[in-house]
mmCIF file of C-alpha atoms and ligand atoms in Angstrom:
data_model
loop_
_atom_site.group_PDB
_atom_site.id
_atom_site.type_symbol
_atom_site.label_atom_id
_atom_site.label_comp_id
_atom_site.label_asym_id
_atom_site.label_seq_id
_atom_site.Cartn_x
_atom_site.Cartn_y
_atom_site.Cartn_z
ATOM 1 C CA MET U 1 -13.565 54.160 34.143
ATOM 2 C CA PRO U 2 -15.461 53.361 37.069
ATOM 3 C CA LEU U 3 -16.613 49.476 37.540
ATOM 4 C CA ASN U 4 -19.751 47.895 38.659
ATOM 5 C CA GLN U 5 -17.122 45.457 40.437
ATOM 6 C CA ALA U 6 -13.917 45.057 42.239
ATOM 7 C CA ALA U 7 -11.601 42.970 40.170
ATOM 8 C CA PRO U 8 -10.801 39.435 41.637
ATOM 9 C CA GLN U 9 -7.263 39.002 42.080
ATOM 10 C CA ALA U 10 -6.485 36.524 39.784
ATOM 11 C CA PHE U 11 -9.136 37.194 37.321
ATOM 12 C CA THR U 12 -9.842 34.349 35.037
ATOM 13 C CA GLN U 13 -12.458 35.479 33.140
ATOM 14 C CA ARG U 14 -12.172 36.206 29.237
ATOM 15 C CA VAL U 15 -12.333 40.021 28.680
ATOM 16 C CA ALA U 16 -13.515 41.618 25.844
ATOM 17 C CA LEU U 17 -13.103 45.227 24.597
ATOM 18 C CA ILE U 18 -15.549 46.321 22.352
ATOM 19 C CA THR U 19 -14.907 49.367 20.420
ATOM 20 C CA GLY U 20 -17.912 51.394 19.473
ATOM 21 C CA SER U 21 -20.100 49.906 21.603
ATOM 22 C CA THR U 22 -22.500 52.532 23.529
ATOM 23 C CA SER U 23 -24.727 52.215 20.431
ATOM 24 C CA GLY U 24 -25.670 49.466 17.268
ATOM 25 C CA ILE U 25 -24.304 46.760 16.678
ATOM 26 C CA GLY U 26 -21.197 47.648 19.190
ATOM 27 C CA ALA U 27 -23.812 47.744 21.823
ATOM 28 C CA ALA U 28 -25.316 44.304 20.748
ATOM 29 C CA ILE U 29 -22.058 42.525 20.586
ATOM 30 C CA ALA U 30 -21.552 43.879 24.411
ATOM 31 C CA ARG U 31 -24.514 42.551 25.201
ATOM 32 C CA ARG U 32 -24.276 39.327 23.663
ATOM 33 C CA LEU U 33 -20.221 38.781 24.679
ATOM 34 C CA ALA U 34 -21.886 39.705 28.260
ATOM 35 C CA ALA U 35 -24.234 37.030 28.244
ATOM 36 C CA ASP U 36 -21.700 34.811 27.198
ATOM 37 C CA GLY U 37 -20.146 35.134 30.039
ATOM 38 C CA PHE U 38 -17.133 37.787 29.111
ATOM 39 C CA ALA U 39 -16.102 40.478 31.222
ATOM 40 C CA VAL U 40 -16.628 43.725 28.825
ATOM 41 C CA ILE U 41 -15.062 46.579 28.296
ATOM 42 C CA LEU U 42 -17.622 49.631 26.823
ATOM 43 C CA HIS U 43 -15.834 52.509 24.697
ATOM 44 C CA SER U 44 -17.548 55.229 22.615
ATOM 45 C CA ARG U 45 -16.223 58.974 21.472
ATOM 46 C CA SER U 46 -18.185 61.000 23.641
ATOM 47 C CA SER U 47 -21.315 59.056 25.275
ATOM 48 C CA ALA U 48 -19.937 58.610 28.981
ATOM 49 C CA ASP U 49 -23.358 58.873 30.550
ATOM 50 C CA VAL U 50 -24.750 55.692 28.319
ATOM 51 C CA GLY U 51 -21.840 54.052 28.464
ATOM 52 C CA ASN U 52 -21.478 53.928 32.493
ATOM 53 C CA SER U 53 -24.824 53.684 32.644
ATOM 54 C CA MET U 54 -24.296 50.210 30.529
ATOM 55 C CA ALA U 55 -21.484 48.930 32.363
ATOM 56 C CA ALA U 56 -23.644 49.150 35.580
ATOM 57 C CA GLU U 57 -26.865 47.131 33.938
ATOM 58 C CA LEU U 58 -23.864 44.042 32.997
ATOM 59 C CA PRO U 59 -22.476 41.911 34.950
ATOM 60 C CA LEU U 60 -19.117 42.164 34.897
ATOM 61 C CA ALA U 61 -18.327 46.005 32.956
ATOM 62 C CA ALA U 62 -16.794 48.741 32.628
ATOM 63 C CA TYR U 63 -16.432 51.907 30.151
ATOM 64 C CA ILE U 64 -13.490 54.250 28.437
ATOM 65 C CA GLN U 65 -13.849 56.960 26.830
ATOM 66 C CA ALA U 66 -11.136 57.516 23.737
ATOM 67 C CA ASP U 67 -11.115 59.467 20.326
ATOM 68 C CA LEU U 68 -10.002 56.719 17.768
ATOM 69 C CA ALA U 69 -8.962 59.260 15.804
ATOM 70 C CA GLN U 70 -6.033 60.705 18.190
ATOM 71 C CA GLU U 71 -2.931 57.724 17.482
ATOM 72 C CA SER U 72 -1.893 58.766 21.633
ATOM 73 C CA GLU U 73 -5.965 58.605 22.502
ATOM 74 C CA ARG U 74 -5.913 54.977 20.945
ATOM 75 C CA VAL U 75 -2.815 53.742 22.387
ATOM 76 C CA ARG U 76 -4.651 54.951 26.228
ATOM 77 C CA LEU U 77 -7.465 53.313 25.709
ATOM 78 C CA ILE U 78 -5.605 49.831 25.539
ATOM 79 C CA GLU U 79 -3.501 50.567 28.165
ATOM 80 C CA GLN U 80 -6.397 50.970 30.566
ATOM 81 C CA ALA U 81 -8.363 48.668 28.862
ATOM 82 C CA VAL U 82 -5.880 46.022 30.332
ATOM 83 C CA ALA U 83 -4.744 47.694 33.580
ATOM 84 C CA ILE U 84 -8.789 46.938 34.362
ATOM 85 C CA TRP U 85 -8.338 43.471 34.327
ATOM 86 C CA GLY U 86 -5.169 42.486 33.615
ATOM 87 C CA ARG U 87 -5.776 40.395 30.427
ATOM 88 C CA LEU U 88 -7.461 40.791 27.162
ATOM 89 C CA ASP U 89 -8.856 38.445 25.072
ATOM 90 C CA VAL U 90 -10.599 39.352 22.797
ATOM 91 C CA LEU U 91 -10.884 42.671 20.617
ATOM 92 C CA VAL U 92 -13.747 43.862 18.225
ATOM 93 C CA ASN U 93 -12.980 46.241 16.180
ATOM 94 C CA ASN U 94 -16.741 48.154 15.857
ATOM 95 C CA ALA U 95 -16.366 51.913 15.729
ATOM 96 C CA GLY U 96 -16.565 53.390 11.917
ATOM 97 C CA ILE U 97 -18.295 56.191 10.409
ATOM 98 C CA SER U 98 -19.401 56.747 7.127
ATOM 99 C CA ARG U 99 -20.538 59.889 4.267
ATOM 100 C CA ILE U 100 -23.294 59.971 2.165
ATOM 101 C CA ILE U 101 -21.999 60.700 -1.128
ATOM 102 C CA ALA U 102 -23.127 59.977 -4.019
ATOM 103 C CA HIS U 103 -20.216 58.024 -6.209
ATOM 104 C CA ASP U 104 -20.722 60.118 -9.355
ATOM 105 C CA ASP U 105 -19.539 63.157 -7.295
ATOM 106 C CA LEU U 106 -15.999 62.767 -6.843
ATOM 107 C CA ALA U 107 -15.068 66.599 -6.202
ATOM 108 C CA ALA U 108 -17.337 66.086 -2.667
ATOM 109 C CA ALA U 109 -15.350 62.927 -1.659
ATOM 110 C CA THR U 110 -12.370 65.698 -0.284
ATOM 111 C CA SER U 111 -9.158 64.771 0.711
ATOM 112 C CA ALA U 112 -10.475 65.618 3.824
ATOM 113 C CA VAL U 113 -13.102 63.082 4.038
ATOM 114 C CA TRP U 114 -10.807 60.383 3.086
ATOM 115 C CA GLN U 115 -8.544 61.070 5.304
ATOM 116 C CA GLU U 116 -10.623 61.409 8.308
ATOM 117 C CA LEU U 117 -12.280 57.924 7.082
ATOM 118 C CA ASN U 118 -9.050 56.086 6.809
ATOM 119 C CA GLU U 119 -8.402 57.676 10.178
ATOM 120 C CA VAL U 120 -10.739 55.859 12.046
ATOM 121 C CA ASN U 121 -12.033 53.369 9.679
ATOM 122 C CA VAL U 122 -8.413 51.608 8.773
ATOM 123 C CA VAL U 123 -6.040 53.225 10.307
ATOM 124 C CA ALA U 124 -7.608 52.916 14.205
ATOM 125 C CA PRO U 125 -8.353 49.173 13.792
ATOM 126 C CA PHE U 126 -4.794 47.951 12.906
ATOM 127 C CA HIS U 127 -3.272 50.439 15.233
ATOM 128 C CA LEU U 128 -5.502 48.851 18.268
ATOM 129 C CA VAL U 129 -4.644 45.225 16.482
ATOM 130 C CA ALA U 130 -0.818 46.555 17.711
ATOM 131 C CA GLN U 131 -1.090 47.902 20.441
ATOM 132 C CA ALA U 132 -2.847 44.850 21.822
ATOM 133 C CA GLU U 133 -1.056 41.973 20.277
ATOM 134 C CA PRO U 134 1.083 41.645 23.565
ATOM 135 C CA HIS U 135 -2.022 41.248 25.639
ATOM 136 C CA LEU U 136 -3.826 38.807 23.603
ATOM 137 C CA ARG U 137 -0.880 36.473 23.263
ATOM 138 C CA ALA U 138 -1.134 36.765 26.939
ATOM 139 C CA ALA U 139 -3.948 36.147 27.186
ATOM 140 C CA ALA U 140 -3.866 32.807 23.883
ATOM 141 C CA ALA U 141 -1.098 31.417 26.431
ATOM 142 C CA HIS U 142 -4.414 30.468 28.990
ATOM 143 C CA GLY U 143 -4.727 27.667 26.418
ATOM 144 C CA ARG U 144 -7.339 29.228 23.225
ATOM 145 C CA SER U 145 -6.237 31.590 20.768
ATOM 146 C CA ALA U 146 -7.163 35.141 21.529
ATOM 147 C CA CYS U 147 -9.505 36.904 18.582
ATOM 148 C CA VAL U 148 -10.165 40.495 17.244
ATOM 149 C CA VAL U 149 -13.131 40.703 14.895
ATOM 150 C CA ASN U 150 -13.221 43.700 12.621
ATOM 151 C CA ILE U 151 -16.872 45.352 11.321
ATOM 152 C CA SER U 152 -16.862 45.842 7.940
ATOM 153 C CA SER U 153 -19.799 45.840 5.542
ATOM 154 C CA HIS U 154 -20.611 44.473 2.363
ATOM 155 C CA ALA U 155 -19.464 47.790 1.169
ATOM 156 C CA GLY U 156 -16.353 46.631 1.011
ATOM 157 C CA VAL U 157 -16.928 43.279 -0.356
ATOM 158 C CA ARG U 158 -19.384 44.924 -3.364
ATOM 159 C CA PRO U 159 -19.532 48.093 -5.256
ATOM 160 C CA LYS U 160 -21.855 49.553 -3.290
ATOM 161 C CA GLY U 161 -22.127 51.980 -0.014
ATOM 162 C CA ALA U 162 -22.406 55.319 1.365
ATOM 163 C CA SER U 163 -19.751 56.573 -0.205
ATOM 164 C CA ILE U 164 -16.493 55.571 -2.316
ATOM 165 C CA PRO U 165 -14.426 56.743 0.539
ATOM 166 C CA TYR U 166 -16.048 54.171 3.675
ATOM 167 C CA ALA U 167 -17.108 51.151 0.391
ATOM 168 C CA ALA U 168 -12.688 51.427 -0.072
ATOM 169 C CA GLY U 169 -11.675 52.352 3.811
ATOM 170 C CA LYS U 170 -13.779 49.160 4.076
ATOM 171 C CA ALA U 171 -12.350 46.806 1.191
ATOM 172 C CA ALA U 172 -9.180 47.707 3.000
ATOM 173 C CA LEU U 173 -10.116 47.006 6.347
ATOM 174 C CA ASN U 174 -11.161 42.974 5.113
ATOM 175 C CA HIS U 175 -7.619 42.927 2.980
ATOM 176 C CA MET U 176 -6.297 43.650 6.207
ATOM 177 C CA THR U 177 -8.248 41.324 8.572
ATOM 178 C CA LYS U 178 -6.753 38.555 6.747
ATOM 179 C CA LEU U 179 -3.184 40.146 6.556
ATOM 180 C CA LEU U 180 -3.388 39.907 10.161
ATOM 181 C CA ALA U 181 -4.954 36.753 10.279
ATOM 182 C CA LEU U 182 -1.866 35.141 8.659
ATOM 183 C CA SER U 183 0.589 37.619 10.936
ATOM 184 C CA LEU U 184 -0.581 36.585 14.223
ATOM 185 C CA ALA U 185 -2.272 32.802 14.068
ATOM 186 C CA PRO U 186 -2.390 30.630 16.041
ATOM 187 C CA ALA U 187 -2.198 32.614 18.995
ATOM 188 C CA ILE U 188 -4.174 35.636 17.906
ATOM 189 C CA ARG U 189 -7.060 34.551 15.071
ATOM 190 C CA VAL U 190 -8.785 37.569 13.328
ATOM 191 C CA ASN U 191 -11.830 37.845 11.186
ATOM 192 C CA ALA U 192 -14.305 39.911 10.035
ATOM 193 C CA VAL U 193 -18.165 40.323 9.716
ATOM 194 C CA ALA U 194 -19.392 42.743 6.566
ATOM 195 C CA PRO U 195 -22.848 43.564 7.288
ATOM 196 C CA GLY U 196 -25.498 44.856 4.970
ATOM 197 C CA LEU U 197 -28.395 47.046 6.687
ATOM 198 C CA VAL U 198 -28.941 46.892 9.847
ATOM 199 C CA ASP U 199 -31.513 48.233 11.772
ATOM 200 C CA THR U 200 -29.235 51.373 13.707
ATOM 201 C CA PRO U 201 -29.907 54.582 14.609
ATOM 202 C CA LEU U 202 -27.112 55.164 11.690
ATOM 203 C CA THR U 203 -29.650 54.028 9.194
ATOM 204 C CA ALA U 204 -32.923 54.741 10.782
ATOM 205 C CA THR U 205 -33.628 57.746 7.899
ATOM 206 C CA TRP U 206 -32.092 55.337 4.627
ATOM 207 C CA THR U 207 -35.776 54.513 3.445
ATOM 208 C CA LYS U 208 -34.768 53.522 0.305
ATOM 209 C CA ALA U 209 -32.532 50.692 1.382
ATOM 210 C CA GLN U 210 -34.706 49.300 3.897
ATOM 211 C CA ALA U 211 -36.877 48.807 0.978
ATOM 212 C CA LEU U 212 -34.613 47.350 -0.606
ATOM 213 C CA TRP U 213 -33.850 44.667 1.713
ATOM 214 C CA GLN U 214 -37.603 44.035 2.151
ATOM 215 C CA GLU U 215 -38.152 43.829 -1.652
ATOM 216 C CA ARG U 216 -34.906 42.261 -3.070
ATOM 217 C CA ALA U 217 -33.152 40.439 -0.184
ATOM 218 C CA PRO U 218 -33.963 36.904 0.204
ATOM 219 C CA MET U 219 -34.531 36.636 4.485
ATOM 220 C CA GLN U 220 -36.456 39.985 3.419
ATOM 221 C CA ARG U 221 -35.564 42.139 5.662
ATOM 222 C CA ALA U 222 -32.630 44.439 7.147
ATOM 223 C CA ALA U 223 -30.519 42.973 10.351
ATOM 224 C CA GLN U 224 -31.157 43.382 13.511
ATOM 225 C CA PRO U 225 -28.124 44.759 15.646
ATOM 226 C CA GLU U 226 -28.848 41.457 17.736
ATOM 227 C CA ASP U 227 -28.107 39.224 14.407
ATOM 228 C CA ILE U 228 -24.557 40.512 13.686
ATOM 229 C CA ALA U 229 -23.817 40.151 17.423
ATOM 230 C CA HIS U 230 -24.538 36.558 17.161
ATOM 231 C CA ILE U 231 -22.124 36.147 14.283
ATOM 232 C CA VAL U 232 -19.121 37.899 16.008
ATOM 233 C CA ALA U 233 -20.306 35.848 18.789
ATOM 234 C CA MET U 234 -19.319 32.522 16.693
ATOM 235 C CA LEU U 235 -16.342 33.740 15.501
ATOM 236 C CA VAL U 236 -15.324 34.600 19.331
ATOM 237 C CA ASP U 237 -16.744 30.907 19.508
ATOM 238 C CA SER U 238 -14.812 29.168 17.286
ATOM 239 C CA HIS U 239 -11.109 27.722 18.549
ATOM 240 C CA TYR U 240 -10.437 27.501 14.127
ATOM 241 C CA LEU U 241 -11.434 30.055 11.927
ATOM 242 C CA THR U 242 -9.156 33.136 10.999
ATOM 243 C CA GLY U 243 -8.723 35.070 7.848
ATOM 244 C CA GLU U 244 -12.795 34.608 7.453
ATOM 245 C CA ILE U 245 -15.166 37.890 5.659
ATOM 246 C CA LEU U 246 -18.689 36.713 6.487
ATOM 247 C CA LEU U 247 -21.044 38.448 4.731
ATOM 248 C CA ALA U 248 -24.196 38.899 6.856
ATOM 249 C CA ASP U 249 -26.517 40.904 4.391
ATOM 250 C CA GLY U 250 -29.813 38.107 4.057
ATOM 251 C CA GLY U 251 -28.309 36.627 0.600
ATOM 252 C CA LEU U 252 -28.590 40.263 -0.963
ATOM 253 C CA ASN U 253 -25.804 39.410 -2.818
ATOM 254 C CA LEU U 254 -26.997 36.461 -4.778
ATOM 255 C CA THR U 255 -30.166 38.301 -6.283
HETATM 256 P P1 LIG E 1 -23.407 53.807 15.197
HETATM 257 O O1 LIG E 1 -23.023 55.002 14.363
HETATM 258 O O2 LIG E 1 -24.820 53.480 16.457
HETATM 259 O O3 LIG E 1 -21.567 53.605 16.168
HETATM 260 C C1 LIG E 1 -20.849 54.164 15.798
HETATM 261 C C2 LIG E 1 -19.422 53.936 17.287
HETATM 262 O O4 LIG E 1 -18.262 54.349 17.073
HETATM 263 C C3 LIG E 1 -20.147 55.279 18.498
HETATM 264 O O5 LIG E 1 -20.463 54.219 19.400
HETATM 265 C C4 LIG E 1 -19.242 55.943 18.167
HETATM 266 O O6 LIG E 1 -18.932 56.742 19.277
HETATM 267 C C5 LIG E 1 -17.559 55.156 17.486
HETATM 268 N N1 LIG E 1 -16.679 55.944 16.844
HETATM 269 C C6 LIG E 1 -17.232 56.749 15.525
HETATM 270 N N2 LIG E 1 -16.295 57.444 15.452
HETATM 271 C C7 LIG E 1 -14.938 57.301 16.735
HETATM 272 C C8 LIG E 1 -14.254 57.712 16.895
HETATM 273 N N3 LIG E 1 -13.265 59.215 16.293
HETATM 274 N N4 LIG E 1 -13.742 57.469 18.213
HETATM 275 C C9 LIG E 1 -13.800 56.377 18.971
HETATM 276 N N5 LIG E 1 -15.394 55.951 18.431
HETATM 277 C C10 LIG E 1 -15.808 56.693 17.445
HETATM 278 O O7 LIG E 1 -23.158 52.753 14.204
HETATM 279 P P2 LIG E 1 -23.542 51.498 13.710
HETATM 280 O O8 LIG E 1 -24.580 51.107 12.885
HETATM 281 O O9 LIG E 1 -23.660 50.245 14.763
HETATM 282 O O10 LIG E 1 -22.069 50.679 12.981
HETATM 283 C C11 LIG E 1 -20.766 50.181 13.479
HETATM 284 C C12 LIG E 1 -20.204 49.597 12.859
HETATM 285 O O11 LIG E 1 -20.786 48.762 11.581
HETATM 286 C C13 LIG E 1 -19.275 50.908 11.840
HETATM 287 O O12 LIG E 1 -17.816 50.115 11.452
HETATM 288 C C14 LIG E 1 -20.384 50.791 10.292
HETATM 289 O O13 LIG E 1 -18.845 50.947 9.976
HETATM 290 C C15 LIG E 1 -20.601 49.178 10.718
HETATM 291 N N6 LIG E 1 -21.430 49.192 9.442
HETATM 292 C C16 LIG E 1 -23.149 49.703 9.860
HETATM 293 C C17 LIG E 1 -24.344 48.387 9.290
HETATM 294 C C18 LIG E 1 -25.451 49.873 9.120
HETATM 295 O O14 LIG E 1 -26.332 49.484 8.585
HETATM 296 N N7 LIG E 1 -25.499 50.167 10.347
HETATM 297 C C19 LIG E 1 -23.806 48.378 8.042
HETATM 298 C C20 LIG E 1 -22.438 47.919 7.330
HETATM 299 C C21 LIG E 1 -21.488 48.231 8.418
#
């Protein structure tokens, strides 16, 4: 868990933990929140070298590796994250996994697939919020609400997406966002961003989806990770929004 800078005694900077932040959308969110003045904690399942070099690039950052499919690793992630600077103001649940399975191929969506996706995309975000709650409440005592942002998907809003287990899990994450917003207010605001197609390594080969966004979406393109990071930064910056699911699909849902 190397730091690129020694922590001062009384740490007054706000601290954000972004899960799955060594690539794609999570990396853009981490860079954006760092530029907005946050101390950031980067995390991924496996790419420790990338995480450590990103942490060295950013003004004030640290990296922690943890497999979010494991309950004990989720507990360790929050404990280590809080130990670094002694506070946690923002949790971005970005880490997620997908499986591409045709929606009419019910046999391919096995119980094992459901369980694997559910553990990382649904159970882990809830459990991380539960572990982080006392620390987020303590941060809110500094004078402004703490904040959770869940990265879900347009597939959790409309009957679309890479597979039914993925889409149903993201729908669960959206509903969980509203339930948690109600339970944790006013100290902790909880919102979600539901992206459509985003240009990341994960979607580089999704040529059909890219053509769809260029031809049908009012904005005529997929999102860049920075577009999603901008929306996350808006939610974090708000003092009032809670329980919102911001659909960020370039207007495709209107067509
Ligand atoms: P990505 O594959 O670049 O990033 C996913 C991150 O999740 C990685 O850092 C990985 O380490 C982490 N992760 C996966 N399984 C993990 C585990 N078991 N333990 C710990 N970390 C784990 O993908 P991305 O496209 O940047 O996606 C980020 C989020 O955005 C995901 O939740 C995804 O479902 C969502 N999303 C992406 C798109 C898109 O078009 N790219 C669209 C809608 C929603």
